[in-house]
Structure formats: structure tokens, C-alpha cells
Short mmCIF file of C-alpha atoms in Angstrom, two decimals:
data_model
loop_
_atom_site.label_atom_id
_atom_site.label_comp_id
_atom_site.label_asym_id
_atom_site.label_seq_id
_atom_site.Cartn_x
_atom_site.Cartn_y
_atom_site.Cartn_z
CA MET A 1435 9.00 -48.88 6.18
CA ALA A 1436 7.71 -47.85 9.61
CA CYS A 1437 4.55 -45.77 9.90
CA LEU A 1438 4.98 -42.07 10.53
CA GLU A 1439 3.50 -40.14 13.44
CA THR A 1440 -0.25 -39.64 13.60
CA LEU A 1441 -1.47 -36.62 11.63
CA ASP A 1442 -4.43 -34.61 12.88
CA ILE A 1443 -7.39 -33.58 10.75
CA VAL A 1444 -8.81 -30.69 12.76
CA ILE A 1445 -12.45 -29.67 12.37
CA LEU A 1446 -13.44 -26.37 13.97
CA GLY A 1447 -17.15 -26.47 14.76
CA ALA A 1448 -19.46 -29.27 15.92
CA SER A 1449 -22.85 -28.31 14.55
CA PHE A 1450 -24.48 -29.74 11.42
CA ALA A 1451 -21.48 -29.22 9.12
CA GLY A 1452 -18.74 -30.28 11.52
CA LEU A 1453 -20.60 -33.38 12.68
CA SER A 1454 -21.35 -34.53 9.15
CA VAL A 1455 -17.78 -34.04 7.94
CA ALA A 1456 -16.38 -35.84 11.00
CA HIS A 1457 -18.61 -38.89 10.55
CA ASN A 1458 -17.96 -39.07 6.82
CA LEU A 1459 -14.20 -38.92 7.33
CA LEU A 1460 -14.25 -41.57 10.05
CA ASN A 1461 -16.61 -43.93 8.24
CA ASN A 1462 -15.93 -43.42 4.55
CA VAL A 1463 -12.49 -41.88 4.03
CA LEU A 1464 -9.92 -42.88 6.65
CA PRO A 1465 -10.68 -46.64 6.53
CA ARG A 1466 -9.98 -46.57 2.77
CA LEU A 1467 -6.57 -44.97 3.08
CA HIS A 1468 -3.38 -46.81 4.12
CA THR A 1469 -3.17 -48.57 0.78
CA LEU A 1470 0.55 -47.73 0.57
CA ASP A 1471 3.44 -48.76 2.78
CA GLY A 1472 4.83 -46.36 5.34
CA VAL A 1473 1.94 -43.90 5.30
CA PRO A 1474 0.85 -42.02 8.43
CA ASP A 1475 -2.13 -42.71 10.64
CA TYR A 1476 -4.79 -40.02 10.91
CA ARG A 1477 -6.92 -38.76 13.75
CA VAL A 1478 -10.00 -36.55 13.59
CA VAL A 1479 -9.94 -33.74 16.15
CA LEU A 1480 -13.31 -32.02 16.56
CA VAL A 1481 -13.20 -28.65 18.33
CA ALA A 1482 -16.19 -26.63 19.55
CA PRO A 1483 -17.01 -24.17 22.36
CA SER A 1484 -20.05 -26.26 23.34
CA SER A 1485 -20.15 -29.88 24.41
CA HIS A 1486 -23.71 -30.12 23.06
CA LEU A 1487 -25.41 -29.57 19.72
CA TYR A 1488 -28.17 -26.95 19.96
CA TRP A 1489 -31.14 -27.88 17.77
CA ASN A 1490 -31.64 -24.31 16.61
CA ILE A 1491 -34.03 -25.50 13.90
CA ALA A 1492 -36.61 -25.62 16.71
CA ALA A 1493 -35.50 -22.45 18.49
CA PRO A 1494 -38.65 -20.44 17.56
CA ARG A 1495 -40.81 -23.07 19.25
CA ALA A 1496 -38.45 -23.62 22.16
CA LEU A 1497 -38.89 -19.96 23.06
CA VAL A 1498 -42.50 -20.38 24.11
CA SER A 1499 -42.08 -22.93 26.90
CA SER A 1500 -39.75 -25.66 28.12
CA GLU A 1501 -42.88 -27.82 28.46
CA VAL A 1502 -43.44 -27.59 24.71
CA VAL A 1503 -39.82 -28.45 23.86
CA PRO A 1504 -37.86 -29.81 26.85
CA PHE A 1505 -34.19 -28.91 27.12
CA GLU A 1506 -33.13 -32.53 26.75
CA LYS A 1507 -34.57 -32.50 23.24
CA MET A 1508 -32.93 -29.21 22.29
CA PHE A 1509 -29.40 -30.08 23.45
CA SER A 1510 -27.61 -33.29 22.43
CA PRO A 1511 -24.16 -34.26 23.78
CA VAL A 1512 -21.64 -34.42 20.95
CA MET A 1513 -19.49 -37.17 22.44
CA LYS A 1514 -22.43 -39.59 22.47
CA GLY A 1515 -22.14 -39.77 18.70
CA PHE A 1516 -18.49 -40.83 18.74
CA GLU A 1517 -18.36 -43.37 21.56
CA ASN A 1518 -17.48 -46.18 19.16
CA TYR A 1519 -14.16 -44.61 18.16
CA SER A 1520 -10.92 -45.01 20.03
CA PRO A 1521 -8.88 -41.99 21.21
CA GLU A 1522 -6.40 -42.86 18.48
CA GLU A 1523 -9.13 -42.27 15.88
CA PHE A 1524 -11.15 -39.40 17.32
CA VAL A 1525 -10.83 -36.66 19.94
CA PHE A 1526 -13.30 -33.99 20.98
CA VAL A 1527 -11.91 -30.75 22.40
CA GLN A 1528 -14.29 -28.31 24.07
CA GLY A 1529 -12.74 -24.91 23.53
CA THR A 1530 -12.67 -21.73 21.50
CA ALA A 1531 -10.42 -21.32 18.47
CA GLY A 1532 -7.91 -18.50 18.63
CA LEU A 1533 -4.94 -17.75 16.41
CA VAL A 1534 -4.72 -19.70 13.15
CA ASP A 1535 -1.22 -19.70 11.66
CA THR A 1536 -1.43 -21.01 8.11
CA ALA A 1537 2.35 -20.83 7.67
CA GLN A 1538 3.10 -22.99 10.72
CA ARG A 1539 -0.14 -24.94 10.23
CA THR A 1540 -1.25 -24.49 13.82
CA VAL A 1541 -4.39 -23.35 15.61
CA THR A 1542 -4.60 -22.29 19.25
CA ILE A 1543 -7.54 -23.41 21.38
CA THR A 1544 -8.60 -21.92 24.72
CA LEU A 1545 -10.02 -24.89 26.57
CA ALA A 1546 -13.42 -24.61 28.22
CA VAL A 1547 -12.60 -27.46 30.60
CA ARG A 1548 -9.37 -29.07 31.69
CA PRO A 1549 -8.62 -32.27 29.75
CA LYS A 1550 -9.32 -35.59 31.43
CA PRO A 1551 -6.55 -38.19 31.22
CA ASP A 1552 -7.13 -41.28 29.07
CA HIS A 1553 -10.36 -39.90 27.65
CA ARG A 1554 -11.45 -38.73 24.25
CA HIS A 1555 -12.04 -35.25 25.65
CA SER A 1556 -8.25 -34.82 25.80
CA ILE A 1557 -5.58 -34.98 23.14
CA LEU A 1558 -3.14 -37.73 23.98
CA SER A 1559 -0.35 -37.18 21.50
CA THR A 1560 2.33 -34.70 22.53
CA ALA A 1561 3.81 -34.68 19.05
CA THR A 1562 1.05 -32.52 17.64
CA GLU A 1563 0.22 -30.18 20.49
CA LYS A 1564 1.63 -27.81 23.07
CA THR A 1565 -0.31 -26.81 26.18
CA LEU A 1566 0.34 -23.45 27.79
CA PRO A 1567 -1.06 -22.02 31.04
CA LYS A 1568 -3.41 -19.05 30.92
CA PRO A 1569 -4.60 -16.84 33.77
CA ARG A 1570 -7.54 -17.93 35.96
CA GLY A 1571 -6.85 -21.61 35.53
CA SER A 1572 -7.68 -21.95 31.83
CA LEU A 1573 -5.38 -23.59 29.33
CA VAL A 1574 -4.40 -22.70 25.80
CA LYS A 1575 -3.66 -25.65 23.54
CA THR A 1576 -1.77 -25.33 20.27
CA LEU A 1577 -2.70 -27.96 17.71
CA LYS A 1578 -0.66 -28.75 14.65
CA TYR A 1579 -2.94 -29.75 11.81
CA HIS A 1580 -2.34 -31.81 8.69
CA ALA A 1581 -5.75 -30.81 7.35
CA LEU A 1582 -8.10 -28.14 8.65
CA ILE A 1583 -11.83 -27.74 8.08
CA PHE A 1584 -13.62 -24.57 9.15
CA ALA A 1585 -17.22 -25.39 10.12
CA THR A 1586 -17.72 -22.67 12.73
CA GLY A 1587 -21.10 -21.52 11.44
CA THR A 1588 -22.77 -18.26 12.37
CA SER A 1589 -24.24 -16.74 15.53
CA ALA A 1590 -27.60 -15.01 15.73
CA ASP A 1591 -27.81 -11.63 17.42
CA SER A 1592 -30.13 -13.14 20.03
CA PRO A 1593 -28.67 -15.57 22.60
CA LEU A 1594 -31.93 -17.51 22.28
CA LEU A 1595 -31.55 -18.50 18.64
CA SER A 1596 -28.01 -19.89 18.50
CA LEU A 1597 -25.15 -20.96 20.71
CA HIS A 1598 -22.90 -18.26 22.10
CA GLY A 1599 -20.26 -20.43 23.71
CA PRO A 1600 -21.05 -23.39 26.01
CA HIS A 1601 -24.62 -24.69 25.76
CA GLU A 1602 -25.27 -23.79 29.39
CA LYS A 1603 -25.39 -20.12 28.33
CA THR A 1604 -28.19 -20.83 25.88
CA GLN A 1605 -30.05 -22.91 28.44
CA ALA A 1606 -29.80 -20.06 30.94
CA ALA A 1607 -31.01 -17.53 28.36
CA LEU A 1608 -33.99 -19.72 27.47
CA GLY A 1609 -34.79 -20.34 31.13
CA ASP A 1610 -34.73 -16.62 31.92
CA PHE A 1611 -36.90 -15.87 28.90
CA HIS A 1612 -39.46 -18.51 29.94
CA LYS A 1613 -39.57 -17.15 33.49
CA ARG A 1614 -40.20 -13.60 32.32
CA LEU A 1615 -42.63 -14.74 29.65
CA ARG A 1616 -45.15 -15.99 32.22
CA ASN A 1617 -45.98 -12.49 33.44
CA ALA A 1618 -45.14 -10.53 30.29
CA ASN A 1619 -47.86 -8.59 28.55
CA SER A 1620 -45.91 -7.38 25.52
CA ILE A 1621 -43.25 -8.85 23.24
CA VAL A 1622 -41.34 -7.12 20.46
CA VAL A 1623 -39.74 -9.25 17.74
CA VAL A 1624 -37.34 -7.32 15.51
CA GLY A 1625 -36.68 -8.69 12.04
CA GLY A 1626 -39.01 -9.47 9.17
CA GLY A 1627 -37.07 -12.41 7.76
CA ALA A 1628 -37.71 -16.12 8.20
CA SER A 1629 -36.52 -16.18 11.81
CA GLY A 1630 -38.70 -13.23 12.81
CA VAL A 1631 -41.77 -14.64 11.08
CA GLU A 1632 -41.35 -18.03 12.76
CA THR A 1633 -40.62 -16.56 16.19
CA ALA A 1634 -43.57 -14.17 16.15
CA GLY A 1635 -45.76 -16.92 14.74
CA GLN A 1636 -44.86 -19.51 17.36
CA LEU A 1637 -45.37 -17.04 20.22
CA ALA A 1638 -48.72 -15.98 18.76
CA VAL A 1639 -49.88 -19.57 18.26
CA TYR A 1640 -49.09 -20.44 21.86
CA PHE A 1641 -50.55 -17.36 23.52
CA ASN A 1642 -53.04 -15.77 21.14
CA SER A 1643 -54.73 -18.59 19.24
CA ALA A 1644 -57.67 -20.58 20.55
CA PRO A 1645 -56.51 -23.48 22.76
CA SER A 1646 -56.51 -26.79 20.97
CA ARG A 1647 -58.67 -29.65 22.24
CA PRO A 1648 -57.87 -33.34 21.95
CA LEU A 1649 -59.78 -35.33 19.36
CA LEU A 1650 -61.83 -37.20 21.98
CA ALA A 1651 -63.00 -33.93 23.48
CA ARG A 1652 -63.93 -32.57 20.09
CA LEU A 1653 -65.98 -35.70 19.42
CA ARG A 1654 -67.64 -35.27 22.85
CA LEU A 1655 -66.29 -38.62 23.98
CA ARG A 1656 -64.63 -37.04 27.02
CA LYS A 1657 -66.36 -35.03 29.71
CA ALA A 1658 -66.03 -31.28 29.36
CA LEU A 1659 -64.89 -30.95 32.98
CA ASP A 1660 -61.99 -33.34 32.43
CA PRO A 1661 -58.83 -31.22 32.88
CA LEU A 1662 -57.21 -33.11 30.01
CA ALA A 1663 -59.97 -32.12 27.62
CA CYS A 1664 -58.30 -28.85 26.69
CA ASP A 1665 -55.08 -26.96 27.18
CA PRO A 1666 -54.85 -24.70 30.24
CA PRO A 1667 -55.78 -21.08 29.49
CA ARG A 1668 -52.96 -18.71 28.67
CA THR A 1669 -52.84 -14.96 28.99
CA PRO A 1670 -52.78 -13.37 25.52
CA LYS A 1671 -49.74 -11.25 24.67
CA THR A 1672 -49.35 -8.10 22.63
CA ILE A 1673 -46.85 -9.22 19.99
CA THR A 1674 -45.26 -6.68 17.65
CA LEU A 1675 -43.11 -7.67 14.69
CA ILE A 1676 -40.87 -4.90 13.34
CA SER A 1677 -39.87 -5.31 9.70
CA GLY A 1678 -37.12 -3.22 8.15
CA HIS A 1679 -38.57 -3.53 4.65
CA ASP A 1680 -41.87 -2.76 2.97
CA ARG A 1681 -42.89 -6.42 3.35
CA LEU A 1682 -42.00 -9.55 5.23
CA LEU A 1683 -39.57 -12.10 3.76
CA SER A 1684 -38.03 -9.53 1.45
CA ASN A 1685 -35.52 -12.06 0.05
CA LEU A 1686 -38.36 -14.13 -1.42
CA ALA A 1687 -41.04 -13.36 -3.99
CA PRO A 1688 -43.64 -10.86 -2.67
CA LYS A 1689 -46.40 -13.47 -2.48
CA TYR A 1690 -44.65 -15.27 0.39
CA GLY A 1691 -44.41 -12.15 2.51
CA LYS A 1692 -48.07 -11.37 1.92
CA LYS A 1693 -49.09 -14.87 2.97
CA ALA A 1694 -46.94 -14.70 6.10
CA GLU A 1695 -48.39 -11.33 7.08
CA LYS A 1696 -51.95 -12.54 6.62
CA LYS A 1697 -51.34 -15.60 8.77
CA LEU A 1698 -49.62 -13.63 11.54
CA ARG A 1699 -52.33 -10.98 11.70
CA ARG A 1700 -54.93 -13.71 12.20
CA ASN A 1701 -53.18 -14.51 15.47
CA HIS A 1702 -53.10 -10.83 16.45
CA VAL A 1703 -49.48 -10.03 15.62
CA HIS A 1704 -48.99 -6.31 15.00
CA ILE A 1705 -46.62 -5.69 12.08
CA LEU A 1706 -44.68 -2.47 11.47
CA HIS A 1707 -42.97 -2.09 8.09
CA ASN A 1708 -40.08 0.10 6.93
CA ILE A 1709 -38.82 0.59 10.47
CA ARG A 1710 -35.41 -0.45 11.76
CA LEU A 1711 -34.03 -0.91 15.23
CA VAL A 1712 -31.34 1.60 16.15
CA ALA A 1713 -30.65 0.37 19.68
CA ALA A 1714 -32.23 -1.69 22.44
CA ALA A 1715 -31.69 -0.84 26.09
CA SER A 1716 -32.96 -2.22 29.39
CA THR A 1717 -35.08 0.09 31.52
CA ALA A 1718 -35.15 0.48 35.29
CA ALA A 1719 -38.44 -1.42 35.33
CA GLY A 1720 -36.84 -4.45 33.68
CA GLN A 1721 -38.38 -3.85 30.28
CA THR A 1722 -36.63 -3.25 26.95
CA ALA A 1723 -36.79 0.09 25.16
CA CYS A 1724 -36.43 -0.33 21.40
CA HIS A 1725 -35.24 2.92 19.81
CA LEU A 1726 -36.31 3.00 16.17
CA ASN A 1727 -35.08 4.91 13.16
CA ASN A 1728 -38.30 6.93 12.92
CA ASP A 1729 -37.46 8.69 16.21
CA THR A 1730 -39.92 6.62 18.21
CA THR A 1731 -39.40 4.17 21.04
CA ILE A 1732 -41.36 1.02 21.78
CA THR A 1733 -41.10 -0.39 25.28
CA SER A 1734 -41.94 -4.03 25.86
CA ASP A 1735 -41.67 -6.64 28.56
CA LEU A 1736 -39.67 -8.95 26.30
CA PHE A 1737 -37.53 -8.45 23.21
CA VAL A 1738 -36.23 -10.94 20.64
CA ALA A 1739 -33.69 -9.85 18.03
CA CYS A 1740 -34.17 -11.77 14.78
CA THR A 1741 -31.91 -9.37 12.95
CA GLY A 1742 -29.61 -11.75 11.15
CA VAL A 1743 -26.43 -13.66 11.83
CA LYS A 1744 -22.69 -13.05 11.90
CA PRO A 1745 -20.03 -15.58 10.87
CA ASN A 1746 -17.97 -17.07 13.68
CA THR A 1747 -14.68 -16.09 12.08
CA THR A 1748 -13.35 -13.18 14.15
CA PHE A 1749 -10.33 -15.29 15.14
CA LEU A 1750 -9.16 -15.71 11.54
CA PRO A 1751 -6.50 -13.70 9.69
CA SER A 1752 -8.04 -10.99 7.53
CA GLY A 1753 -6.62 -12.59 4.40
CA LEU A 1754 -8.93 -15.59 4.75
CA VAL A 1755 -12.25 -13.73 4.92
CA ASP A 1756 -14.22 -11.30 2.79
CA ALA A 1757 -15.46 -7.86 3.86
CA ALA A 1758 -18.44 -9.39 5.67
CA GLY A 1759 -16.26 -11.87 7.56
CA TYR A 1760 -17.16 -15.00 5.58
CA ILE A 1761 -14.36 -17.38 4.62
CA GLU A 1762 -13.41 -17.15 0.96
CA THR A 1763 -13.21 -20.50 -0.78
CA HIS A 1764 -12.58 -21.63 -4.30
CA PRO A 1765 -16.21 -21.79 -5.43
CA SER A 1766 -16.09 -25.32 -6.79
CA THR A 1767 -13.61 -27.24 -4.62
CA LEU A 1768 -14.37 -25.37 -1.35
CA ARG A 1769 -10.68 -25.15 -0.48
CA VAL A 1770 -9.90 -21.92 1.37
CA LYS A 1771 -8.31 -19.55 -1.12
CA GLU A 1772 -5.40 -18.34 1.00
CA GLY A 1773 -5.40 -21.17 3.51
CA GLY A 1774 -2.59 -23.30 2.15
CA ALA A 1775 -2.75 -27.03 1.47
CA ARG A 1776 -5.62 -29.15 2.79
CA VAL A 1777 -7.69 -26.31 4.29
CA TYR A 1778 -11.44 -26.16 3.68
CA ALA A 1779 -14.54 -24.24 4.76
CA ILE A 1780 -18.08 -25.58 4.82
CA GLY A 1781 -21.46 -24.35 5.97
CA ASP A 1782 -22.66 -20.95 7.10
CA CYS A 1783 -19.18 -19.58 7.85
CA ALA A 1784 -18.18 -19.88 4.18
CA ALA A 1785 -18.85 -17.22 1.57
CA TYR A 1786 -20.43 -19.69 -0.87
CA SER A 1787 -23.26 -20.55 1.56
CA LYS A 1788 -26.79 -19.14 1.47
CA ASN A 1789 -27.09 -19.86 5.22
CA TYR A 1790 -29.58 -22.66 4.69
CA THR A 1791 -29.17 -25.96 6.52
CA VAL A 1792 -29.56 -27.83 3.23
CA ASP A 1793 -26.49 -26.01 1.89
CA VAL A 1794 -24.36 -27.98 4.32
CA TYR A 1795 -25.37 -31.36 2.97
CA ASP A 1796 -24.95 -30.33 -0.64
CA ALA A 1797 -21.34 -29.46 0.17
CA VAL A 1798 -20.35 -32.37 2.44
CA PRO A 1799 -19.70 -34.90 -0.37
CA VAL A 1800 -17.52 -32.35 -2.17
CA VAL A 1801 -15.42 -31.45 0.86
CA VAL A 1802 -15.00 -35.04 2.01
CA HIS A 1803 -14.03 -36.31 -1.46
CA ASN A 1804 -11.52 -33.54 -2.02
CA ILE A 1805 -9.97 -34.01 1.42
CA ARG A 1806 -9.54 -37.68 0.53
CA ASN A 1807 -7.76 -36.64 -2.67
CA ASP A 1808 -5.46 -34.30 -0.76
CA LEU A 1809 -4.60 -36.97 1.81
CA LEU A 1810 -3.88 -39.50 -0.92
CA ALA A 1811 -1.74 -36.97 -2.78
CA HIS A 1812 0.33 -36.48 0.37
CA GLU A 1813 0.72 -40.24 0.78
CA LEU A 1814 1.81 -40.62 -2.84
CA ARG A 1815 4.46 -37.94 -2.48
CA LEU A 1816 5.89 -39.86 0.47
CA GLN A 1817 6.39 -42.87 -1.82
CA TYR A 1818 8.36 -41.11 -4.53
CA PRO A 1819 11.80 -39.47 -4.59
CA PRO A 1820 11.79 -35.72 -3.90
CA VAL A 1821 12.37 -34.88 -7.56
CA GLY A 1822 9.50 -37.05 -8.74
CA GLU A 1823 10.45 -36.68 -12.40
CA GLY A 1824 9.97 -39.78 -14.46
CA THR A 1825 8.74 -41.78 -11.50
CA GLY A 1826 5.06 -41.82 -12.39
CA LEU A 1827 4.10 -39.51 -9.53
CA GLN A 1828 2.42 -36.98 -11.78
CA ASP A 1829 0.39 -39.70 -13.47
CA ARG A 1830 -0.83 -40.95 -10.08
CA LEU A 1831 -1.72 -37.43 -8.94
CA GLU A 1832 -3.70 -36.76 -12.11
CA GLU A 1833 -5.88 -39.76 -11.31
CA LEU A 1834 -7.18 -37.89 -8.26
CA VAL A 1835 -10.06 -35.96 -9.77
CA ASP A 1836 -11.81 -33.43 -7.54
CA LYS A 1837 -15.53 -33.15 -7.05
CA HIS A 1838 -17.02 -29.75 -7.77
CA PHE A 1839 -19.68 -27.91 -5.81
CA SER A 1840 -22.58 -26.39 -7.72
CA PRO A 1841 -24.65 -23.99 -5.60
CA ASN A 1842 -28.37 -24.58 -5.75
CA PRO A 1843 -29.87 -21.44 -7.32
CA THR A 1844 -33.31 -22.09 -5.85
CA ASP A 1845 -34.73 -21.08 -2.48
CA THR A 1846 -35.82 -23.55 0.18
CA LEU A 1847 -37.40 -22.21 3.37
CA LEU A 1848 -40.08 -23.65 5.63
CA MET A 1849 -41.59 -21.26 8.18
CA PRO A 1850 -44.24 -22.72 10.50
CA CYS A 1851 -46.16 -19.72 11.85
CA THR A 1852 -49.68 -21.01 12.50
CA LYS A 1853 -51.04 -23.87 14.56
CA ARG A 1854 -50.96 -26.38 11.72
CA GLY A 1855 -49.34 -24.57 8.85
CA GLY A 1856 -47.13 -21.79 7.68
CA VAL A 1857 -45.36 -20.43 4.64
CA GLY A 1858 -42.89 -22.42 2.60
CA VAL A 1859 -40.89 -22.55 -0.59
CA LEU A 1860 -39.11 -25.69 -1.78
CA PHE A 1861 -36.76 -25.37 -4.76
CA ASN A 1862 -38.61 -22.18 -5.77
CA PHE A 1863 -42.02 -23.87 -5.62
CA ARG A 1864 -44.65 -22.82 -3.10
CA VAL A 1865 -45.30 -25.36 -0.36
CA PRO A 1866 -48.95 -25.64 0.80
CA SER A 1867 -49.50 -24.55 4.38
CA LEU A 1868 -50.35 -28.03 5.66
CA PHE A 1869 -47.17 -29.46 4.15
CA VAL A 1870 -45.11 -26.85 6.00
CA HIS A 1871 -46.60 -28.30 9.17
CA LEU A 1872 -45.98 -31.90 8.11
CA MET A 1873 -42.43 -31.29 6.85
CA LYS A 1874 -41.25 -29.12 9.74
CA GLY A 1875 -43.80 -27.55 12.06
CA ARG A 1876 -45.22 -30.78 13.49
CA ASP A 1877 -42.07 -31.63 15.45
CA TYR A 1878 -39.31 -29.35 14.09
CA LYS A 1879 -37.32 -32.47 13.19
CA LEU A 1880 -36.47 -33.04 16.85
CA GLY A 1881 -36.53 -36.78 16.25
CA LYS A 1882 -33.57 -36.40 13.88
CA ALA A 1883 -31.24 -34.79 16.43
CA LYS A 1884 -29.81 -38.08 17.68
CA GLU A 1885 -29.02 -39.26 14.16
CA VAL A 1886 -27.37 -35.94 13.30
CA VAL A 1887 -25.05 -36.42 16.26
CA ASP A 1888 -24.61 -40.18 15.84
CA ARG A 1889 -24.28 -40.34 12.05
CA GLY A 1890 -24.08 -36.81 10.66
CA ILE A 1891 -27.25 -37.22 8.59
CA ASN A 1892 -29.20 -34.50 6.82
CA PRO A 1893 -32.28 -33.84 9.02
CA TYR A 1894 -34.26 -32.92 5.91
CA GLY A 1895 -33.00 -35.87 3.87
CA MET A 1896 -35.47 -38.26 2.34
CA GLY A 1897 -35.27 -41.74 3.82
CA GLU A 1898 -32.64 -40.86 6.42
#
């Protein structure tokens, strides 16, 4: 029996979740299929608005200076991680997802760049796609999917803390922030959660704490006049953190918020509790006026919104998402409830997630295993007569046992907010300040970025 046409497994999103699922499918699932005659070939199609992964884990530190965290460490090209795969196995499409039709099993993509011929940035098969012109030279591509995985993640309110389209937008936002930061006297950070604590803390460490000196200088083994003996002086900033609750880190036990506040105040961060931002507007002088719910206004040279995230799901039919816009999945199998066959959601865009990076890697084995089961079930049905009664089909299908996701009920958050420490909780246990530095704050896991792109590893995984 001749092989059927290639079937596309489409993954929407190329951050931590999408990259991990793609690598697991390519390395661990697809090579183990094709055990039956006449089954189709599969291709992984990874779709994302940005050609680069943004290492948003380190965003709070990247805010302070491009000299502290260079752009080349913050942005990693996605295609570098898939160079070993042929275009028949893997394709990357830079574009934005539009209409998803679960009845026709299609998704439309507005391309960010025109496809290049004979390259993995383009989709070569005409059997599974249709390309339509769109005004101003852009193209809309319609992909027909055999399986679909939503891994679109969330976007922060601030353009500094997450991608908002192509990575060049985030680079430009960071560059503009750095330029204005040099001469700024005041900074307002809005949001008393983990992101706000880290952002205020990293800014305060860089500008308001005593400059660090190399070990040799501290041991008086280097001349005091040596320009390398200490960091160049920096102008202190007035940093204000606005918290909408009566304490910082309101989603954790009170002791963590108290510790965070104590550490921030040591670096001269002003903290305002029980105040919420109503609106932020630019002034004629180039500052930002923050209008607060207590009928006051704070004007600052710079403003960072750490006010939460929104799921990247506005393109989806309303029947697939909950009231907050998160994709509704079956809680154990992570199949999308109203998505039809072979449709999954993983990571921050899904309703099951607690919006922690570690959530992604708890769910990857479940999603990948259950996709494998669904692909095998499809292959088995191709082998049996349409009726299937008495042919053994049902027995074969019952052998495909799903994995089940069990959400971790504990909290895990690491928030570096001092020079060599911070506040942390790991599986509901307090993490000593120094260990927060060692586990995250020392380098913000920047050394793991290449392996996340190349292999889809968990950046917090032990031994990876």
C-alpha cells in the first residue's frame, strides 16, 4: 500500500512550551511511528510571530542595561535549534495566527515575512496549504492540520517583559528604555507581584546599592586608582513600587511579602500599598503620569507596568476559551474540550496552568504521549475496514492508554531582588536568600537558552 500524503502537526507558539513539544515530537514520537503499512508521513510546523525566543526569565535584569545583559543573550534564533531536520520533517513559519476553523481543521496565518523557496522558513507542500494575497504586500497562509497544539503563551502589559510580535519590537522597546534610563531621576513600577518585586529590585540594585568591587580590590591586591577596581558610579534613582494589595506577593504566604518589602526598602525603593493604577498617560515633557485610584497622580521619568499577563488567544473561537480567555482543556489529558480530535493546549495559554515556567515541563510528557496515542489511533483506523466490528480494532485502540496530568498544588517562585539574594519559595518551602541568587539571580539561567532552543530542555531541570 502506498504512503498517504504528509500530514501536518501544527504548533502555534515557539517559546518554552512550543519548543519543547516540537523537539519531543521530532526526537521521541515521530521516529517511532510508521510501524504499519500504508501510514502517512508527518511534518511538524512551528508557527510564531517572532523568529527569536525572548529569554523573559531575565527581563527584570535586562531592563537595567544592555551591558549587563547583551541583546544576543536575550534573543535566540528559533531556526538554529532545528537545523538538523529536513524541510520534509520540520518547517518554521514566522507569522500571526488568525482564524481557527475546528470543523475544517484549518488555521490561517498572516506571514511576517515572505517565504523563501527551498528553505525551512517556507511550507513546501501545496496539499496542505493555500496562500492568499493581503494588502500591503503581506500574505495569508491557510494551513490544514492533522493535529494542533496551542502553545501561544501570554503577553505582559509592558512591551519590556514579553514579546509583542517580532522580537525587533522588544529590542526597540528595551533600547529606548535604556536610553531614557541614563538621564532619568524617577521610575514608577506598578504591580506588587513577582514581576514587580523583581523589576524594582533589579533597578534598585543597579542604581541605588553600593557599587560592587572585585575580590582583588577588596583584598587590596589592586591599586585603588585602577579603573577596574570598582564599577563606575551611577546616579541613584527614585524608585516607587505601587502595590494594589495590603502587601507584596499577595498570592503567597504573608511572610514572603514582608521579606521582599524589607529587602527592597534597604535599596531605597518606596512602596505604596492598597493603590491601583487607573491609567497611565505620556506628558508633554516626555514623562508618564500615573493616575491612581486614590485620586492622586504620580509623574515619573520612566514607567514599567508589571500588572499581569493576558493569554494570547484573541484569535480563537469563543467556544474554546473561558471567560478570562484561557483555553479550556480536559484537566487530565490536556486535550482542548471543544477543539475536536487531536487538538491540545499547553503552557500559559491554557486554563490549567498557574503561569509558572515549571508548569510547562510538567505537562510536556503528558501532551506528547497523548498526541502519540492519537496519531497511532488514526493509523490503526486506516488499517481496518470502516465498520471495524470484529476486526480487533477496538482491542488495539484500548491498548493506547493516555497519560494524565496532575497539577502541582505547591508554589515555586524565585525572585532575585538584592545584589546576591532575594525571596523564594520552592514546592511551598522557603528558599534562603543566597540560594535564590545561586538558583536564578546569578545569571538568570541565560546559559540554558541555547539548550532550550536546541533541545527543548527545562531551564530549571536538574542535570539538564
